[in-house]
Tab-separated table of C-alpha atoms in Angstrom:
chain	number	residue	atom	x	y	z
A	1	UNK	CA	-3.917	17.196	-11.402
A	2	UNK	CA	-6.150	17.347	-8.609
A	3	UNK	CA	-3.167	17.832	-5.679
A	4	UNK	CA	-3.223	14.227	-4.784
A	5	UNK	CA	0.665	13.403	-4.736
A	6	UNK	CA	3.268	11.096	-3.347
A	7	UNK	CA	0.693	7.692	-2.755
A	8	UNK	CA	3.019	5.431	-3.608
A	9	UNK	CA	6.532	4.074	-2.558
A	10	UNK	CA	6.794	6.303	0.204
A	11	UNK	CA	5.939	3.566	3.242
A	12	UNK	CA	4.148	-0.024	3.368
A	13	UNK	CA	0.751	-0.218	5.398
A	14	UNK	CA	0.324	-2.876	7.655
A	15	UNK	CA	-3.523	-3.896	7.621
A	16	UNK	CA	-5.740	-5.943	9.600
A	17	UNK	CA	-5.859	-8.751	6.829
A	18	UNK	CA	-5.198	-11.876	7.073
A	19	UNK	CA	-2.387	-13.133	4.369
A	20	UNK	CA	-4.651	-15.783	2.310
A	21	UNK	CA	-3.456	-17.137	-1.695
A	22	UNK	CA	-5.133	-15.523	-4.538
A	23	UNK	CA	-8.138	-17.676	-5.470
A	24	UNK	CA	-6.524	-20.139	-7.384
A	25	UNK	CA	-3.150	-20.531	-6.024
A	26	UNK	CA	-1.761	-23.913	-5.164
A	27	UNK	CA	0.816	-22.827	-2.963
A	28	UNK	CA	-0.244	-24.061	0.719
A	29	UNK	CA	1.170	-22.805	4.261
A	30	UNK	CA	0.061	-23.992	7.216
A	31	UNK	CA	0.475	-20.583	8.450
A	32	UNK	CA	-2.084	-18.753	6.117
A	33	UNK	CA	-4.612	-17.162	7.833
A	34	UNK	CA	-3.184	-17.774	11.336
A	35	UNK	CA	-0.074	-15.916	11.343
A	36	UNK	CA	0.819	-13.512	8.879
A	37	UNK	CA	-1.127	-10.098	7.786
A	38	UNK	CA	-1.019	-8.014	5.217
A	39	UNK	CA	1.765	-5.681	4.336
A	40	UNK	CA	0.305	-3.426	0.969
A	41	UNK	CA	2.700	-1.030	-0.661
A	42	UNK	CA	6.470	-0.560	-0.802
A	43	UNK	CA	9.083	2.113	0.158
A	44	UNK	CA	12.456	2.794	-0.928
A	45	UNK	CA	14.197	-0.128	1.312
A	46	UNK	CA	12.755	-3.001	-1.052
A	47	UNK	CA	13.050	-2.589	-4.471
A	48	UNK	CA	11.341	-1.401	-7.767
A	49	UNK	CA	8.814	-4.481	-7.347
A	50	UNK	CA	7.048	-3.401	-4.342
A	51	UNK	CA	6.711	0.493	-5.780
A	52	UNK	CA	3.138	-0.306	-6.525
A	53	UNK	CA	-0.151	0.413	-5.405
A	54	UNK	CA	-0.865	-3.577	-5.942
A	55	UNK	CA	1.649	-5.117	-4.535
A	56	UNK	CA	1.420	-7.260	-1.021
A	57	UNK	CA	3.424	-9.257	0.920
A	58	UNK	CA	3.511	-10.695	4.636
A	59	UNK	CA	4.675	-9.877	7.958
């Protein structure tokens, strides 16, 4: 409505962020917070899953 289109599932954004568990995840990596950062967003290449504004993996 306001001309704000396409912001999702066009590319993934690689940020500056380390890749850390949600607060309460068990799930331990020695690499966490040493190797990986943030990859936020999805694009055509990976599935319906990653078509979100929310979702995150690592690279």
């Amino acid at each position: 409505p306001w001309g704000v289109m396409d912001m999702a599932g066009n590319v993934s954004e690689w940020t500056a962020d380390w890749y850390l568990p949600y607060p309460g995840n068990q799930y331990d990596d020695p690499d966490f917070g040493r190797k990986h950062r943030v990859v936020r967003g999805g694009g055509a290449g990976l599935g319906h899953y990653a078509l979100s504004v929310f979702y995150r993996s690592a690279r």
